[in-house]
Amino acid sequence: MLINIRRIAGVFIIMSAIFMLIWGDWHFSRQIKTLKINPAEIQFFSAMNETFHIENKFSKESATTQLIEYTVSPGEHSGSSTHLLVVDMPGKIRVGDADFIHLSISPDESAYENNTSPESEDDGSNPGAALPAIYSTHNLLTETRLEMDGMLFEPTGDVIVPFQPERTLSVYFTVQPQEAGAYHGVLWLHFQYVAKDGSETLRRLISRQSIELEAVSLGGLRGDTARFLGVILIFIGLALDIDFIIMIFQKFKRQPR
């Protein structure tokens, strides 16, 4: 009787340990939001003093994006320089574990293929000729900042990175919740337009992304604690059932082949 109870307890402990290990290593789904931006024409709009409005756009995750929209008069086109802004973030994250929020800006290849900017007339041998004139007169800097109360994250403050229109720009933020619950924040993206002759520096809002993360625990256990406890319980369960495991192994070995 006591042997059966011990064996049942060992199986239960092993199953619990396996569940902890699976939960501790489970890859939760991620949220990916993509939108098109045009840093060159946003700056151009400011220089031409055109009218604009702020439009709220909602993704499947109910996150809000604010974009500057504008109109450009005929004959005042600044050239095509469309880029894809992608924000990749976790939907859920285990308490105590670290994950990342990735913001990237990459050229929209389809836009470059269709580029017919007046400033780009050239024999076609220079791929950079398709870029608007703003890139030859100004240096562009991206200014990214994450704001999220109650969450440990880095880097903090403004992250300023030079922007090269023909290359992909990536910024990573590491996040690590210490308590279970829902966390809300904002990921800001501004562009700085620094004139190469030093005459002016402009700063423009490109995107405001709402960040929503859910930190989860297993009965109050952190991710690292659940994984460690799962390994310990595996050995305890195997120790309780060692005689049963040996018996099964010997029985299997004696079977005729």
JSON list of C-alpha atoms in Angstrom, two decimals, residues 105-185:
[
{"chain": "A", "resi": 105, "resn": "ILE", "atom": "CA", "xyz": [12.93, 51.23, -39.85]},
{"chain": "A", "resi": 106, "resn": "SER", "atom": "CA", "xyz": [13.75, 49.78, -43.25]},
{"chain": "A", "resi": 107, "resn": "PRO", "atom": "CA", "xyz": [13.39, 51.02, -46.84]},
{"chain": "A", "resi": 108, "resn": "ASP", "atom": "CA", "xyz": [10.15, 50.14, -48.60]},
{"chain": "A", "resi": 109, "resn": "GLU", "atom": "CA", "xyz": [11.60, 48.44, -51.67]},
{"chain": "A", "resi": 110, "resn": "SER", "atom": "CA", "xyz": [8.40, 48.77, -53.69]},
{"chain": "A", "resi": 111, "resn": "ALA", "atom": "CA", "xyz": [8.43, 52.54, -53.20]},
{"chain": "A", "resi": 112, "resn": "TYR", "atom": "CA", "xyz": [12.04, 52.80, -54.36]},
{"chain": "A", "resi": 113, "resn": "GLU", "atom": "CA", "xyz": [11.28, 50.75, -57.46]},
{"chain": "A", "resi": 114, "resn": "ASN", "atom": "CA", "xyz": [8.53, 53.20, -58.42]},
{"chain": "A", "resi": 115, "resn": "ASN", "atom": "CA", "xyz": [10.49, 56.33, -57.55]},
{"chain": "A", "resi": 116, "resn": "THR", "atom": "CA", "xyz": [10.13, 59.07, -60.17]},
{"chain": "A", "resi": 117, "resn": "SER", "atom": "CA", "xyz": [11.28, 62.06, -58.14]},
{"chain": "A", "resi": 118, "resn": "PRO", "atom": "CA", "xyz": [12.28, 65.15, -60.17]},
{"chain": "A", "resi": 119, "resn": "GLU", "atom": "CA", "xyz": [15.38, 65.46, -58.02]},
{"chain": "A", "resi": 120, "resn": "SER", "atom": "CA", "xyz": [16.39, 61.93, -59.01]},
{"chain": "A", "resi": 121, "resn": "GLU", "atom": "CA", "xyz": [17.02, 62.39, -62.72]},
{"chain": "A", "resi": 122, "resn": "ASP", "atom": "CA", "xyz": [20.14, 60.47, -63.47]},
{"chain": "A", "resi": 123, "resn": "ASP", "atom": "CA", "xyz": [21.40, 57.76, -65.84]},
{"chain": "A", "resi": 124, "resn": "GLY", "atom": "CA", "xyz": [20.27, 55.09, -63.36]},
{"chain": "A", "resi": 125, "resn": "SER", "atom": "CA", "xyz": [23.75, 54.03, -62.35]},
{"chain": "A", "resi": 126, "resn": "ASN", "atom": "CA", "xyz": [23.54, 55.68, -58.91]},
{"chain": "A", "resi": 127, "resn": "PRO", "atom": "CA", "xyz": [20.98, 54.02, -56.57]},
{"chain": "A", "resi": 128, "resn": "GLY", "atom": "CA", "xyz": [21.23, 56.93, -54.15]},
{"chain": "A", "resi": 129, "resn": "ALA", "atom": "CA", "xyz": [19.97, 59.30, -56.82]},
{"chain": "A", "resi": 130, "resn": "ALA", "atom": "CA", "xyz": [16.39, 58.23, -56.08]},
{"chain": "A", "resi": 131, "resn": "LEU", "atom": "CA", "xyz": [16.53, 59.81, -52.64]},
{"chain": "A", "resi": 132, "resn": "PRO", "atom": "CA", "xyz": [14.96, 63.23, -51.95]},
{"chain": "A", "resi": 133, "resn": "ALA", "atom": "CA", "xyz": [17.19, 66.28, -51.76]},
{"chain": "A", "resi": 134, "resn": "ILE", "atom": "CA", "xyz": [16.64, 66.56, -47.99]},
{"chain": "A", "resi": 135, "resn": "TYR", "atom": "CA", "xyz": [19.20, 63.79, -47.44]},
{"chain": "A", "resi": 136, "resn": "SER", "atom": "CA", "xyz": [21.91, 65.80, -49.16]},
{"chain": "A", "resi": 137, "resn": "THR", "atom": "CA", "xyz": [21.22, 68.98, -47.16]},
{"chain": "A", "resi": 138, "resn": "HIS", "atom": "CA", "xyz": [20.43, 67.51, -43.73]},
{"chain": "A", "resi": 139, "resn": "ASN", "atom": "CA", "xyz": [21.66, 64.79, -41.40]},
{"chain": "A", "resi": 140, "resn": "LEU", "atom": "CA", "xyz": [18.76, 62.80, -39.97]},
{"chain": "A", "resi": 141, "resn": "LEU", "atom": "CA", "xyz": [18.77, 61.35, -36.46]},
{"chain": "A", "resi": 142, "resn": "THR", "atom": "CA", "xyz": [16.17, 59.06, -34.92]},
{"chain": "A", "resi": 143, "resn": "GLU", "atom": "CA", "xyz": [15.22, 59.79, -31.33]},
{"chain": "A", "resi": 144, "resn": "THR", "atom": "CA", "xyz": [13.50, 56.86, -29.59]},
{"chain": "A", "resi": 145, "resn": "ARG", "atom": "CA", "xyz": [12.25, 56.72, -26.01]},
{"chain": "A", "resi": 146, "resn": "LEU", "atom": "CA", "xyz": [10.32, 54.08, -24.07]},
{"chain": "A", "resi": 147, "resn": "GLU", "atom": "CA", "xyz": [8.07, 55.09, -21.18]},
{"chain": "A", "resi": 148, "resn": "MET", "atom": "CA", "xyz": [6.58, 52.32, -19.02]},
{"chain": "A", "resi": 149, "resn": "ASP", "atom": "CA", "xyz": [5.71, 52.69, -15.34]},
{"chain": "A", "resi": 150, "resn": "GLY", "atom": "CA", "xyz": [6.48, 49.79, -12.99]},
{"chain": "A", "resi": 151, "resn": "MET", "atom": "CA", "xyz": [8.63, 47.91, -15.51]},
{"chain": "A", "resi": 152, "resn": "LEU", "atom": "CA", "xyz": [12.38, 47.48, -15.45]},
{"chain": "A", "resi": 153, "resn": "PHE", "atom": "CA", "xyz": [13.73, 48.31, -18.88]},
{"chain": "A", "resi": 154, "resn": "GLU", "atom": "CA", "xyz": [16.84, 49.54, -20.61]},
{"chain": "A", "resi": 155, "resn": "PRO", "atom": "CA", "xyz": [18.09, 51.65, -22.19]},
{"chain": "A", "resi": 156, "resn": "THR", "atom": "CA", "xyz": [16.32, 54.49, -20.42]},
{"chain": "A", "resi": 157, "resn": "GLY", "atom": "CA", "xyz": [16.02, 58.02, -21.73]},
{"chain": "A", "resi": 158, "resn": "ASP", "atom": "CA", "xyz": [16.42, 59.05, -25.36]},
{"chain": "A", "resi": 159, "resn": "VAL", "atom": "CA", "xyz": [18.18, 56.68, -27.75]},
{"chain": "A", "resi": 160, "resn": "ILE", "atom": "CA", "xyz": [19.58, 58.72, -30.63]},
{"chain": "A", "resi": 161, "resn": "VAL", "atom": "CA", "xyz": [20.83, 56.87, -33.70]},
{"chain": "A", "resi": 162, "resn": "PRO", "atom": "CA", "xyz": [21.91, 58.30, -37.10]},
{"chain": "A", "resi": 163, "resn": "PHE", "atom": "CA", "xyz": [19.41, 57.51, -39.84]},
{"chain": "A", "resi": 164, "resn": "GLN", "atom": "CA", "xyz": [20.64, 56.30, -43.22]},
{"chain": "A", "resi": 165, "resn": "PRO", "atom": "CA", "xyz": [17.71, 56.01, -45.64]},
{"chain": "A", "resi": 166, "resn": "GLU", "atom": "CA", "xyz": [19.09, 53.04, -47.57]},
{"chain": "A", "resi": 167, "resn": "ARG", "atom": "CA", "xyz": [19.89, 50.94, -44.51]},
{"chain": "A", "resi": 168, "resn": "THR", "atom": "CA", "xyz": [17.77, 49.23, -41.85]},
{"chain": "A", "resi": 169, "resn": "LEU", "atom": "CA", "xyz": [17.83, 50.89, -38.44]},
{"chain": "A", "resi": 170, "resn": "SER", "atom": "CA", "xyz": [17.19, 48.79, -35.33]},
{"chain": "A", "resi": 171, "resn": "VAL", "atom": "CA", "xyz": [16.64, 49.78, -31.70]},
{"chain": "A", "resi": 172, "resn": "TYR", "atom": "CA", "xyz": [16.15, 47.19, -28.94]},
{"chain": "A", "resi": 173, "resn": "PHE", "atom": "CA", "xyz": [14.66, 47.77, -25.50]},
{"chain": "A", "resi": 174, "resn": "THR", "atom": "CA", "xyz": [15.03, 45.01, -22.89]},
{"chain": "A", "resi": 175, "resn": "VAL", "atom": "CA", "xyz": [12.05, 44.69, -20.53]},
{"chain": "A", "resi": 176, "resn": "GLN", "atom": "CA", "xyz": [11.84, 42.65, -17.32]},
{"chain": "A", "resi": 177, "resn": "PRO", "atom": "CA", "xyz": [8.71, 42.70, -15.11]},
{"chain": "A", "resi": 178, "resn": "GLN", "atom": "CA", "xyz": [9.10, 42.02, -11.39]},
{"chain": "A", "resi": 179, "resn": "GLU", "atom": "CA", "xyz": [5.41, 41.51, -10.60]},
{"chain": "A", "resi": 180, "resn": "ALA", "atom": "CA", "xyz": [2.47, 39.96, -12.40]},
{"chain": "A", "resi": 181, "resn": "GLY", "atom": "CA", "xyz": [-0.06, 42.29, -14.00]},
{"chain": "A", "resi": 182, "resn": "ALA", "atom": "CA", "xyz": [-0.77, 44.47, -17.02]},
{"chain": "A", "resi": 183, "resn": "TYR", "atom": "CA", "xyz": [1.76, 47.11, -17.99]},
{"chain": "A", "resi": 184, "resn": "HIS", "atom": "CA", "xyz": [1.07, 50.06, -20.26]},
{"chain": "A", "resi": 185, "resn": "GLY", "atom": "CA", "xyz": [3.57, 52.37, -21.88]}
]
